[in-house]
C-alpha positions as CSV (number, residue, x, y, z in Angstrom):
1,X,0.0,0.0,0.0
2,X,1.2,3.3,-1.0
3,X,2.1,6.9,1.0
4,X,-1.3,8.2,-1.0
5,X,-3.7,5.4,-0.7
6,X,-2.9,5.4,3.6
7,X,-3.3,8.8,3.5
8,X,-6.7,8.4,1.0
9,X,-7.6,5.5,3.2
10,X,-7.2,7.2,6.6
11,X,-9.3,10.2,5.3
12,X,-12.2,7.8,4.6
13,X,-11.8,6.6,8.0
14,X,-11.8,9.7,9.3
15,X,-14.6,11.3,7.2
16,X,-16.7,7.9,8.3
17,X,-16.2,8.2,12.3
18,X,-17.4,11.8,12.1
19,X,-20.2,11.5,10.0
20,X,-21.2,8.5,12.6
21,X,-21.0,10.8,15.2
22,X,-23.3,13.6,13.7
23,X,-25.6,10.6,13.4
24,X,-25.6,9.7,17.1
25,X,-25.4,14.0,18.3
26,X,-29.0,13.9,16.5
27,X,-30.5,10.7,17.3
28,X,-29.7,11.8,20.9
29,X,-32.1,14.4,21.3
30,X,-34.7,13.3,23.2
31,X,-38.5,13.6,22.9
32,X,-38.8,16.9,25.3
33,X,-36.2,18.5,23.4
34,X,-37.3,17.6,20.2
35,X,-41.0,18.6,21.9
36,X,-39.6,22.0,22.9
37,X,-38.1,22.7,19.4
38,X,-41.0,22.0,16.8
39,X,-43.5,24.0,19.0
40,X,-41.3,26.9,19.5
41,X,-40.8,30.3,17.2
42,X,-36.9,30.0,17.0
43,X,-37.1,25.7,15.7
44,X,-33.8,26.3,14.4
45,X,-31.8,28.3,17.4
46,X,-33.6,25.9,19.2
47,X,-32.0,22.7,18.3
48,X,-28.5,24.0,18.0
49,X,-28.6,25.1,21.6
50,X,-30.8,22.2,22.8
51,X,-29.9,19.5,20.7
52,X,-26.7,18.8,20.9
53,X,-26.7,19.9,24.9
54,X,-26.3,16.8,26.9
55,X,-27.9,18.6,30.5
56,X,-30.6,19.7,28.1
57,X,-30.9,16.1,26.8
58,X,-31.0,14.1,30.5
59,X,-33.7,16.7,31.3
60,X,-36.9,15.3,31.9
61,X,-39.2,17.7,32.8
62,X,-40.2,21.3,31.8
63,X,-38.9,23.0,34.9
64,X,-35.3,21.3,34.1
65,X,-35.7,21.7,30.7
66,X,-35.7,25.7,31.4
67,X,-33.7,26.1,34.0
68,X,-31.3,24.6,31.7
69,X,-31.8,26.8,28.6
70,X,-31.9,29.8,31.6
71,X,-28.1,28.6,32.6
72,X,-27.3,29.0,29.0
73,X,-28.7,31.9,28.2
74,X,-27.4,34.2,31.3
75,X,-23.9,32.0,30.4
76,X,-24.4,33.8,27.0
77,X,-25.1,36.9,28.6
78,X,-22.4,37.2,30.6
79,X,-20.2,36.2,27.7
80,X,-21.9,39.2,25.6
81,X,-21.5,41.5,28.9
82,X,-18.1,41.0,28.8
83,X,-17.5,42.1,25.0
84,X,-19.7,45.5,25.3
85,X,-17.5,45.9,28.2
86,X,-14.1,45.6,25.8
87,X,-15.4,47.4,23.4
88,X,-16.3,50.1,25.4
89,X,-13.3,51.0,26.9
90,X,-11.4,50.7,24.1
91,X,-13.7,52.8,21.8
92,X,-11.9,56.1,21.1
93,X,-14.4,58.0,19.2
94,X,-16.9,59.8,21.4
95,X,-20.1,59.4,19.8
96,X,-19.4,55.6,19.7
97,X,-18.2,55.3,23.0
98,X,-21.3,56.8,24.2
99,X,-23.4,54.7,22.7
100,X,-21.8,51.5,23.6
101,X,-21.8,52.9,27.1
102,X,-25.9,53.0,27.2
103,X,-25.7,49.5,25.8
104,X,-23.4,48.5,28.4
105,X,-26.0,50.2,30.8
106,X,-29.2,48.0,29.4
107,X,-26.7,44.8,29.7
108,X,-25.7,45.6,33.1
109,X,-29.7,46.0,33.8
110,X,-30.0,42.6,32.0
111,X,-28.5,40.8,35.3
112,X,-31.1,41.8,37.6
113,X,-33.4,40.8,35.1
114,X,-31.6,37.4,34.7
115,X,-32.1,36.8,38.5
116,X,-35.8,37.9,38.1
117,X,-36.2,34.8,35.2
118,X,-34.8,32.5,37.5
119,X,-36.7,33.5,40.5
120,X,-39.6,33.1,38.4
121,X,-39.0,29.7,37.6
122,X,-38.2,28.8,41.1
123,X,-42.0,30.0,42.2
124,X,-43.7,29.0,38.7
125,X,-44.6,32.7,38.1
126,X,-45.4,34.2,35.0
127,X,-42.3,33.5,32.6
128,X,-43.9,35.6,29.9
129,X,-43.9,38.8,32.4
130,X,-40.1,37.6,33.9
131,X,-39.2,37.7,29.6
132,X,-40.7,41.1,29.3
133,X,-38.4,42.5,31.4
134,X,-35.3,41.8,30.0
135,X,-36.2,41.9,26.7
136,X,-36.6,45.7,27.6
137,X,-33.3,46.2,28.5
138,X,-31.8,44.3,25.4
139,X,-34.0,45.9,22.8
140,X,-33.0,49.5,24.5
141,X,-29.5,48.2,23.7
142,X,-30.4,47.0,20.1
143,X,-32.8,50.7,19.2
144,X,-29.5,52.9,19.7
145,X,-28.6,51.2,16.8
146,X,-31.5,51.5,14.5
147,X,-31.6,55.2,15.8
148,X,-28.1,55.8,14.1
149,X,-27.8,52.9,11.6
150,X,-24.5,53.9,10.2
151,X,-23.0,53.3,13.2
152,X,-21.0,50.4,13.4
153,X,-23.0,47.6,16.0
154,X,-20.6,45.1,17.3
155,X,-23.3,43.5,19.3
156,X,-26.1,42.8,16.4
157,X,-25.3,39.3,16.2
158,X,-24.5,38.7,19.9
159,X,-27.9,41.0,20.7
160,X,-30.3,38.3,18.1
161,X,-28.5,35.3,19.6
162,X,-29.8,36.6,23.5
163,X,-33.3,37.8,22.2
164,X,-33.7,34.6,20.3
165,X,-32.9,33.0,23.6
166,X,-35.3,34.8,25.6
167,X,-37.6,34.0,22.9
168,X,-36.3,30.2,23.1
169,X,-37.2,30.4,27.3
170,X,-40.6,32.0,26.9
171,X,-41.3,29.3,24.1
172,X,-40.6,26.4,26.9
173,X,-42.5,27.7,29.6
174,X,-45.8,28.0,27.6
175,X,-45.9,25.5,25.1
176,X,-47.4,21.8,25.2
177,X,-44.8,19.5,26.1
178,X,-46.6,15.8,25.9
């Protein structure tokens, strides 16, 4: 056998193993999962956050099933916090810097918010309200931007990825999940 049929060989081997193990990361979500993602407005977001998760996976019950998507959603938060922070400081122009510093003020309201979503789940309160709430904050952050849309937004994609999980959370605690 040849340098270039090893090398073809240990590419098909390769190319095998990992398409056997996209095959098992799906046929391992399980039914409340899957549950939670075809009833919910964000399917997709959904089952890339969810899906693949194994705490979300062993979860058998609503109430785990969100506290779970709540840890990863305020672990995507603070992730987020951390780069408007960053940015911030380092912004040298003026008008910038004082717009990422209002942002950074609606992400820093976001954290009381956060512990407002969890304390809802803990006494089975209204999620929908406990959503409201930070969603406020976050889509403060996200209007500077539409106000002043040539402005450069650092945070779009990080602000649709936390409002999508908010989204994602509200979905959980309201839909049927048989």
């Amino acid at each position: 056998m040849g340098t270039s049929s090893s090398i073809s060989l240990i590419f098909i081997i390769l190319l095998s193993v990992d398409l056997f193990g996209s095959t098992l990361r799906v046929s391992a979500t399980t039914r409340l999962v899957k549950n939670a993602c075809n009833f919910c407005e964000v399917k997709d977001f959904c089952y890339n956050v969810l899906g693949e998760n194994l705490e979300a996976n062993r979860a058998t019950t609503r109430y785990t099933l969100e506290d779970v998507t709540i840890k990863l959603a305020y672990s995507n938060y603070t992730n987020i916090q951390r780069k408007v922070i960053t940015i911030t400081e380092n912004e040298v122009n003026p008008t910038l810097k004082q717009m990422y510093e209002q942002c950074l003020h609606d992400y820093v309201l976001l954290k009381s918010a956060f512990d407002f979503i969890v304390q809802t789940l803990v006494t089975n309160g209204d999620m929908g309200e406990a959503i409201e709430g930070a969603r406020t904050h976050l889509f403060a952050c996200m209007a500077l931007f539409t106000q002043a849309p040539t402005s450069p937004n650092p945070f779009a994609q990080d602000n649709d990825n936390l409002a999508k999980f908010l989204e994602l959370i509200r979905d959980i605690a309201y839909i049927p999940l048989i």
